[in-house]
Amino acid sequence: MLKELINNRRVLVLFSLMFSIVCLLNVNYCILRSARNALVVTDLGQGASSIPIYELCGTMPGAILMAFLLTKLLNRFSIHKVFLITLAVFSGFFLLFAVGVYPSLHLWKEAIAPYNEWISVLLPQTFSMLFFVMAELWKIALLTVLFWGLVNQYIPLTDAKRYYAPLMLGGSVGAILSGPLVKLCTSDLISHSWSRSLTLMMISLTIISYITAILYTKLWKEFAGPKREEKKEESMSLWDSVRMCVKSPYLLLLGWITIADYVAYTLGEVIFLDVLKQKFPDPRQYCDFNGQLSFWSGLLTAICALLVAPFLLKKCRWVVASLITPVCLLVTE
């Protein structure tokens, strides 16, 4: 009986830590997505038409570089240390951008304009793309690679079903919580300018990141133990990993599905964000609406996950249920 209570307590602790980390990482991602959309579409960028260029010239090479660096770090350090390093780099960049870089951009632009107009136009675009790329890579690096990498390393396949489905709700809860936080940071109550709103959001992101680091450390200790060395498996280079994916028909098809889904989503997003600019030309109002959108998107996703998805999986085959999302995307776009 005592053994069962101890095991149940450990399961509860593990789930609480994992759920909290997923939730907080998604809160920060939704904050970044709202801020990046406002910066690119209504402020530093040239509108939503800049997004495909940023994706091609910034996000794609950035993702390749990030995968290479993470592979090198994971082959050298524990996944716990790599997570803390990556989290510190991302948080430090966003805080530095909001506090130091962004307030000076307009001064730099005005100072350079008399001497070289082309550089004065390119400078804000460059920093806008840099912020966009870092915001895009946040979720991939910290959640997809480093969080799920830790979980998959220690959670047995037999226990995966117990954790994974409820953990997916953590993302929806994070989106729901981010909405009021973005609205507060962009409200007239505590902010009267877009620069101040951006600073408040990045300070909030930094505080949440610090809490996430504490929870991730506790989770790692629960898995690996404070004095136990982390399991070391034979490391693979990035090129070996790519070759393995290419040789596996299953992984290759999953890759093409992911690429197609991302392209379709991005095309629809560009149109939507451009139309939204006509309604909210001010960056602060634009960001506020994106925060509200995150709230309702998270709420509807949670409802679908709790009610709609189980019904579909019960009544339909898995393939039929999985095709509903791309069909809805096609029809609505």
CSV table of C-alpha atoms in Angstrom, one decimal:
chain,number,residue,atom,x,y,z
A,1,MET,CA,0.0,0.0,0.0
A,2,LEU,CA,2.8,2.4,1.0
A,3,LYS,CA,4.6,1.6,-2.3
A,4,GLU,CA,1.5,2.4,-4.3
A,5,LEU,CA,1.1,5.7,-2.5
A,6,ILE,CA,4.8,6.6,-3.2
A,7,ASN,CA,4.4,5.7,-6.8
A,8,ASN,CA,1.2,7.6,-7.2
A,9,ARG,CA,2.8,10.7,-5.5
A,10,ARG,CA,5.7,10.5,-7.9
A,11,VAL,CA,3.4,10.2,-10.9
A,12,LEU,CA,1.5,13.3,-9.7
A,13,VAL,CA,4.7,15.3,-9.1
A,14,LEU,CA,6.1,14.4,-12.6
A,15,PHE,CA,2.9,15.3,-14.3
A,16,SER,CA,2.5,18.6,-12.4
A,17,LEU,CA,6.1,19.6,-13.3
A,18,MET,CA,5.7,18.6,-17.0
A,19,PHE,CA,2.3,20.2,-17.3
A,20,SER,CA,3.6,23.5,-15.8
A,21,ILE,CA,6.7,23.6,-18.0
A,22,VAL,CA,4.6,23.0,-21.2
A,23,CYS,CA,2.2,25.7,-20.0
A,24,LEU,CA,4.8,28.3,-19.2
A,25,LEU,CA,6.8,27.7,-22.4
A,26,ASN,CA,3.6,28.2,-24.4
A,27,VAL,CA,2.7,31.3,-22.5
A,28,ASN,CA,6.1,32.8,-23.6
A,29,TYR,CA,5.7,31.6,-27.1
A,30,CYS,CA,2.3,33.2,-27.5
A,31,ILE,CA,3.7,36.5,-26.0
A,32,LEU,CA,6.5,36.3,-28.6
A,33,ARG,CA,4.1,35.6,-31.4
A,34,SER,CA,1.9,38.6,-30.6
A,35,ALA,CA,5.0,40.9,-30.3
A,36,ARG,CA,6.7,39.6,-33.4
A,37,ASN,CA,3.5,40.0,-35.5
A,38,ALA,CA,3.2,43.6,-34.3
A,39,LEU,CA,6.8,44.4,-35.0
A,40,VAL,CA,6.9,42.8,-38.4
A,41,VAL,CA,3.5,43.8,-39.8
A,42,THR,CA,2.9,47.3,-38.3
A,43,ASP,CA,6.2,48.6,-37.0
A,44,LEU,CA,9.7,47.7,-38.2
A,45,GLY,CA,8.8,45.4,-41.1
A,46,GLN,CA,7.2,46.2,-44.4
A,47,GLY,CA,3.9,44.4,-43.6
A,48,ALA,CA,2.9,40.8,-43.7
A,49,SER,CA,4.6,40.4,-47.1
A,50,SER,CA,7.9,40.4,-45.2
A,51,ILE,CA,7.0,37.1,-43.4
A,52,PRO,CA,7.8,34.7,-46.4
A,53,ILE,CA,11.1,36.5,-46.9
A,54,TYR,CA,11.9,36.2,-43.2
A,55,GLU,CA,11.0,32.5,-43.2
A,56,LEU,CA,13.1,31.7,-46.2
A,57,CYS,CA,16.2,33.9,-45.5
A,58,GLY,CA,16.0,33.8,-41.7
A,59,THR,CA,14.0,31.0,-40.1
A,60,MET,CA,15.2,28.2,-42.4
A,61,PRO,CA,18.9,28.8,-42.1
A,62,GLY,CA,18.4,29.7,-38.4
A,63,ALA,CA,16.7,26.3,-37.8
A,64,ILE,CA,19.5,24.4,-39.5
A,65,LEU,CA,22.1,26.3,-37.4
A,66,MET,CA,20.2,25.8,-34.3
A,67,ALA,CA,19.9,22.0,-34.9
A,68,PHE,CA,23.7,21.9,-35.5
A,69,LEU,CA,24.5,23.8,-32.3
A,70,LEU,CA,22.0,21.8,-30.2
A,71,THR,CA,23.5,18.6,-31.5
A,72,LYS,CA,27.0,19.7,-30.6
A,73,LEU,CA,25.9,20.8,-27.1
A,74,LEU,CA,23.9,17.7,-26.4
A,75,ASN,CA,26.8,15.5,-27.3
A,76,ARG,CA,28.9,17.4,-24.8
A,77,PHE,CA,26.6,18.4,-21.9
A,78,SER,CA,23.6,17.0,-20.2
A,79,ILE,CA,20.2,17.9,-21.6
A,80,HIS,CA,19.5,19.8,-18.4
A,81,LYS,CA,22.5,22.1,-18.9
A,82,VAL,CA,21.7,22.6,-22.6
A,83,PHE,CA,18.1,23.6,-21.7
A,84,LEU,CA,19.3,26.2,-19.2
A,85,ILE,CA,21.9,27.6,-21.7
A,86,THR,CA,19.4,27.8,-24.5
A,87,LEU,CA,16.7,29.4,-22.2
A,88,ALA,CA,19.2,32.0,-21.0
A,89,VAL,CA,20.3,32.9,-24.5
A,90,PHE,CA,16.8,33.4,-25.8
A,91,SER,CA,15.6,35.3,-22.7
A,92,GLY,CA,18.7,37.5,-22.7
A,93,PHE,CA,18.2,38.3,-26.4
A,94,PHE,CA,14.6,39.3,-26.1
A,95,LEU,CA,15.2,41.4,-22.9
A,96,LEU,CA,18.2,43.1,-24.5
A,97,PHE,CA,16.2,43.8,-27.7
A,98,ALA,CA,13.3,45.5,-25.8
A,99,VAL,CA,15.4,47.4,-23.3
A,100,GLY,CA,18.4,48.4,-25.4
A,101,VAL,CA,18.1,47.8,-29.1
A,102,TYR,CA,14.5,48.8,-29.9
A,103,PRO,CA,14.5,52.3,-28.2
A,104,SER,CA,17.7,53.2,-30.1
A,105,LEU,CA,16.6,52.0,-33.5
A,106,HIS,CA,14.8,55.2,-34.5
A,107,LEU,CA,17.8,57.3,-33.4
A,108,TRP,CA,20.2,55.1,-35.4
A,109,LYS,CA,17.9,55.4,-38.4
A,110,GLU,CA,17.7,59.2,-38.2
A,111,ALA,CA,21.5,59.4,-37.7
A,112,ILE,CA,22.3,57.2,-40.7
A,113,ALA,CA,19.7,58.5,-43.1
A,114,PRO,CA,21.5,61.6,-44.2
A,115,TYR,CA,24.6,59.6,-45.2
A,116,ASN,CA,23.1,56.3,-46.5
A,117,GLU,CA,19.3,56.0,-47.0
A,118,TRP,CA,19.6,52.3,-48.0
A,119,ILE,CA,21.2,51.3,-44.8
A,120,SER,CA,18.7,53.4,-42.7
A,121,VAL,CA,15.9,51.4,-44.3
A,122,LEU,CA,17.7,48.0,-44.1
A,123,LEU,CA,18.7,48.4,-40.4
A,124,PRO,CA,15.1,48.1,-38.9
A,125,GLN,CA,14.4,45.3,-41.3
A,126,THR,CA,17.4,43.4,-40.1
A,127,PHE,CA,16.5,43.6,-36.4
A,128,SER,CA,12.9,42.9,-37.2
A,129,MET,CA,13.9,39.7,-39.0
A,130,LEU,CA,16.3,38.7,-36.1
A,131,PHE,CA,13.4,39.1,-33.6
A,132,PHE,CA,11.1,37.1,-35.9
A,133,VAL,CA,13.6,34.3,-36.3
A,134,MET,CA,14.3,34.0,-32.6
A,135,ALA,CA,10.6,34.0,-31.7
A,136,GLU,CA,10.0,31.2,-34.3
A,137,LEU,CA,12.9,29.1,-32.9
A,138,TRP,CA,11.8,29.5,-29.3
A,139,LYS,CA,9.2,26.7,-29.4
A,140,ILE,CA,11.2,24.4,-31.6
A,141,ALA,CA,14.4,24.5,-29.5
A,142,LEU,CA,13.0,24.6,-25.9
A,143,LEU,CA,9.7,22.7,-26.2
A,144,THR,CA,10.1,20.3,-29.2
A,145,VAL,CA,13.7,19.4,-28.8
A,146,LEU,CA,14.8,19.9,-25.2
A,147,PHE,CA,11.6,19.4,-23.2
A,148,TRP,CA,10.2,16.4,-25.1
A,149,GLY,CA,13.8,15.1,-25.5
A,150,LEU,CA,14.1,14.9,-21.7
A,151,VAL,CA,10.6,13.4,-21.3
A,152,ASN,CA,11.1,10.8,-24.1
A,153,GLN,CA,14.5,9.8,-22.6
A,154,TYR,CA,13.0,8.8,-19.2
A,155,ILE,CA,9.2,8.0,-19.7
A,156,PRO,CA,8.8,4.4,-20.8
A,157,LEU,CA,6.7,3.7,-23.9
A,158,THR,CA,4.1,1.9,-21.8
A,159,ASP,CA,3.5,5.0,-19.7
A,160,ALA,CA,3.5,7.5,-22.5
A,161,LYS,CA,-0.2,7.4,-23.2
A,162,ARG,CA,-0.9,8.3,-19.5
A,163,TYR,CA,1.1,11.5,-19.9
A,164,TYR,CA,1.1,12.7,-23.5
A,165,ALA,CA,-2.6,13.4,-24.1
A,166,PRO,CA,-3.2,15.5,-20.9
A,167,LEU,CA,0.2,17.3,-21.5
A,168,MET,CA,-1.1,18.6,-24.8
A,169,LEU,CA,-3.7,20.6,-22.9
A,170,GLY,CA,-0.8,22.5,-21.3
A,171,GLY,CA,-0.2,24.3,-24.6
A,172,SER,CA,-3.9,25.4,-24.7
A,173,VAL,CA,-3.8,26.5,-21.1
A,174,GLY,CA,-0.6,28.5,-21.9
A,175,ALA,CA,-2.3,30.2,-24.8
A,176,ILE,CA,-5.3,31.1,-22.6
A,177,LEU,CA,-3.1,32.6,-19.9
A,178,SER,CA,-1.0,34.6,-22.4
A,179,GLY,CA,-4.0,36.5,-23.7
A,180,PRO,CA,-4.8,38.5,-20.5
A,181,LEU,CA,-1.0,39.1,-19.9
A,182,VAL,CA,-0.5,40.6,-23.3
A,183,LYS,CA,-3.7,42.7,-22.9
A,184,LEU,CA,-2.4,44.0,-19.5
A,185,CYS,CA,1.0,44.9,-21.0
A,186,THR,CA,-0.6,46.8,-23.9
A,187,SER,CA,-3.3,48.5,-21.9
A,188,ASP,CA,-3.5,52.2,-21.1
A,189,LEU,CA,-3.4,51.2,-17.4
A,190,ILE,CA,0.3,50.5,-17.3
A,191,SER,CA,1.5,51.5,-20.7
A,192,HIS,CA,1.1,54.5,-23.0
A,193,SER,CA,3.5,53.6,-25.8
A,194,TRP,CA,4.4,50.5,-27.9
A,195,SER,CA,8.0,50.6,-26.7
A,196,ARG,CA,6.9,50.4,-23.1
A,197,SER,CA,4.5,47.6,-23.9
A,198,LEU,CA,7.2,45.6,-25.6
A,199,THR,CA,9.5,46.1,-22.6
A,200,LEU,CA,6.8,44.9,-20.2
A,201,MET,CA,6.1,41.8,-22.3
A,202,MET,CA,9.8,40.9,-22.5
A,203,ILE,CA,10.3,41.4,-18.7
A,204,SER,CA,7.3,39.1,-18.1
A,205,LEU,CA,8.9,36.6,-20.5
A,206,THR,CA,12.1,36.7,-18.5
A,207,ILE,CA,10.4,36.1,-15.2
A,208,ILE,CA,8.4,33.2,-16.6
A,209,SER,CA,11.6,31.8,-18.1
A,210,TYR,CA,13.3,31.9,-14.7
A,211,ILE,CA,10.3,30.0,-13.1
A,212,THR,CA,10.5,27.5,-16.0
A,213,ALA,CA,14.2,26.9,-15.4
A,214,ILE,CA,13.5,26.1,-11.8
A,215,LEU,CA,10.7,23.6,-12.7
A,216,TYR,CA,12.8,22.0,-15.4
A,217,THR,CA,15.7,21.5,-12.9
A,218,LYS,CA,13.3,19.8,-10.5
A,219,LEU,CA,11.9,17.6,-13.3
A,220,TRP,CA,15.4,16.6,-14.3
A,221,LYS,CA,16.2,15.7,-10.7
A,222,GLU,CA,13.0,13.6,-10.5
A,223,PHE,CA,14.0,11.7,-13.6
A,224,ALA,CA,17.8,11.3,-13.2
A,225,GLY,CA,18.2,11.8,-9.5
A,226,PRO,CA,20.5,14.4,-7.9
A,227,LYS,CA,23.6,12.2,-7.7
A,228,ARG,CA,22.9,9.9,-10.7
A,229,GLU,CA,24.7,10.6,-13.9
A,230,GLU,CA,22.5,11.1,-16.9
A,231,LYS,CA,22.3,8.2,-19.3
A,232,LYS,CA,24.7,8.5,-22.2
A,233,GLU,CA,23.8,6.9,-25.4
A,234,GLU,CA,25.9,6.7,-28.5
A,235,SER,CA,25.7,10.1,-30.1
A,236,MET,CA,24.7,10.8,-33.7
A,237,SER,CA,25.9,13.7,-35.8
A,238,LEU,CA,23.3,16.0,-37.5
A,239,TRP,CA,24.2,14.5,-40.9
A,240,ASP,CA,23.7,10.9,-39.6
A,241,SER,CA,20.3,11.9,-38.2
A,242,VAL,CA,19.2,13.4,-41.5
A,243,ARG,CA,20.4,10.3,-43.4
A,244,MET,CA,18.4,8.1,-41.1
A,245,CYS,CA,15.3,10.2,-41.6
A,246,VAL,CA,15.7,10.1,-45.4
A,247,LYS,CA,16.2,6.3,-45.5
A,248,SER,CA,13.1,5.7,-43.4
A,249,PRO,CA,9.8,5.9,-45.4
A,250,TYR,CA,7.8,6.5,-42.2
A,251,LEU,CA,10.0,9.4,-41.1
A,252,LEU,CA,10.3,10.9,-44.6
A,253,LEU,CA,6.5,11.0,-45.0
A,254,LEU,CA,6.1,12.6,-41.5
A,255,GLY,CA,8.6,15.2,-42.7
A,256,TRP,CA,6.7,16.0,-45.8
A,257,ILE,CA,3.4,16.2,-43.9
A,258,THR,CA,5.1,18.7,-41.5
A,259,ILE,CA,6.5,20.8,-44.3
A,260,ALA,CA,3.2,20.9,-46.2
A,261,ASP,CA,1.2,21.8,-43.0
A,262,TYR,CA,3.7,24.6,-42.2
A,263,VAL,CA,3.5,26.1,-45.7
A,264,ALA,CA,-0.3,26.0,-45.8
A,265,TYR,CA,-0.5,27.6,-42.4
A,266,THR,CA,2.0,30.3,-43.3
A,267,LEU,CA,0.2,31.3,-46.5
A,268,GLY,CA,-3.1,31.7,-44.7
A,269,GLU,CA,-1.4,33.6,-41.8
A,270,VAL,CA,0.2,36.1,-44.2
A,271,ILE,CA,-3.2,37.0,-45.7
A,272,PHE,CA,-4.9,37.2,-42.3
A,273,LEU,CA,-2.2,39.3,-40.7
A,274,ASP,CA,-2.2,41.7,-43.7
A,275,VAL,CA,-6.0,42.2,-43.5
A,276,LEU,CA,-5.7,42.6,-39.7
A,277,LYS,CA,-3.3,45.5,-40.2
A,278,GLN,CA,-6.1,47.5,-41.9
A,279,LYS,CA,-8.2,47.2,-38.8
A,280,PHE,CA,-5.4,47.8,-36.3
A,281,PRO,CA,-2.6,50.0,-37.8
A,282,ASP,CA,-1.1,50.8,-34.3
A,283,PRO,CA,1.4,48.2,-33.0
A,284,ARG,CA,0.0,48.3,-29.5
A,285,GLN,CA,-3.6,47.6,-30.6
A,286,TYR,CA,-2.4,45.0,-33.1
A,287,CYS,CA,-0.5,43.2,-30.4
A,288,ASP,CA,-3.5,43.4,-28.0
A,289,PHE,CA,-5.7,41.8,-30.6
A,290,ASN,CA,-3.2,39.0,-31.2
A,291,GLY,CA,-3.2,38.4,-27.4
A,292,GLN,CA,-7.0,38.1,-27.5
A,293,LEU,CA,-6.7,35.7,-30.5
A,294,SER,CA,-4.3,33.5,-28.4
A,295,PHE,CA,-6.8,33.4,-25.6
A,296,TRP,CA,-9.7,32.3,-27.8
A,297,SER,CA,-7.6,30.0,-29.9
A,298,GLY,CA,-6.3,28.2,-26.7
A,299,LEU,CA,-9.8,28.0,-25.3
A,300,LEU,CA,-11.3,26.4,-28.5
A,301,THR,CA,-8.3,24.1,-28.8
A,302,ALA,CA,-8.9,22.9,-25.2
A,303,ILE,CA,-12.6,22.3,-25.9
A,304,CYS,CA,-11.8,20.4,-29.1
A,305,ALA,CA,-9.1,18.3,-27.3
A,306,LEU,CA,-11.5,17.4,-24.5
A,307,LEU,CA,-14.8,16.9,-26.4
A,308,VAL,CA,-14.4,16.9,-30.2
A,309,ALA,CA,-11.3,14.9,-30.7
A,310,PRO,CA,-12.3,11.9,-28.4
A,311,PHE,CA,-15.7,11.8,-30.2
A,312,LEU,CA,-14.0,11.7,-33.7
A,313,LEU,CA,-11.5,9.1,-32.7
A,314,LYS,CA,-14.3,7.0,-31.2
A,315,LYS,CA,-16.6,7.3,-34.3
A,316,CYS,CA,-14.0,7.4,-37.1
A,317,ARG,CA,-10.8,5.8,-38.1
A,318,TRP,CA,-7.6,7.6,-37.1
A,319,VAL,CA,-6.8,8.5,-40.7
A,320,VAL,CA,-10.2,10.1,-41.2
A,321,ALA,CA,-9.9,12.1,-38.0
A,322,SER,CA,-6.5,13.3,-38.9
A,323,LEU,CA,-7.6,14.6,-42.3
A,324,ILE,CA,-10.2,16.9,-40.8
A,325,THR,CA,-7.7,19.6,-39.9
A,326,PRO,CA,-6.2,20.0,-43.4
A,327,VAL,CA,-9.6,19.9,-45.0
A,328,CYS,CA,-10.8,22.7,-42.6
A,329,LEU,CA,-7.7,24.7,-43.5
A,330,LEU,CA,-8.3,24.2,-47.2
A,331,VAL,CA,-12.0,25.2,-47.0
A,332,THR,CA,-11.5,28.3,-44.7
A,333,GLU,CA,-8.4,29.6,-46.5
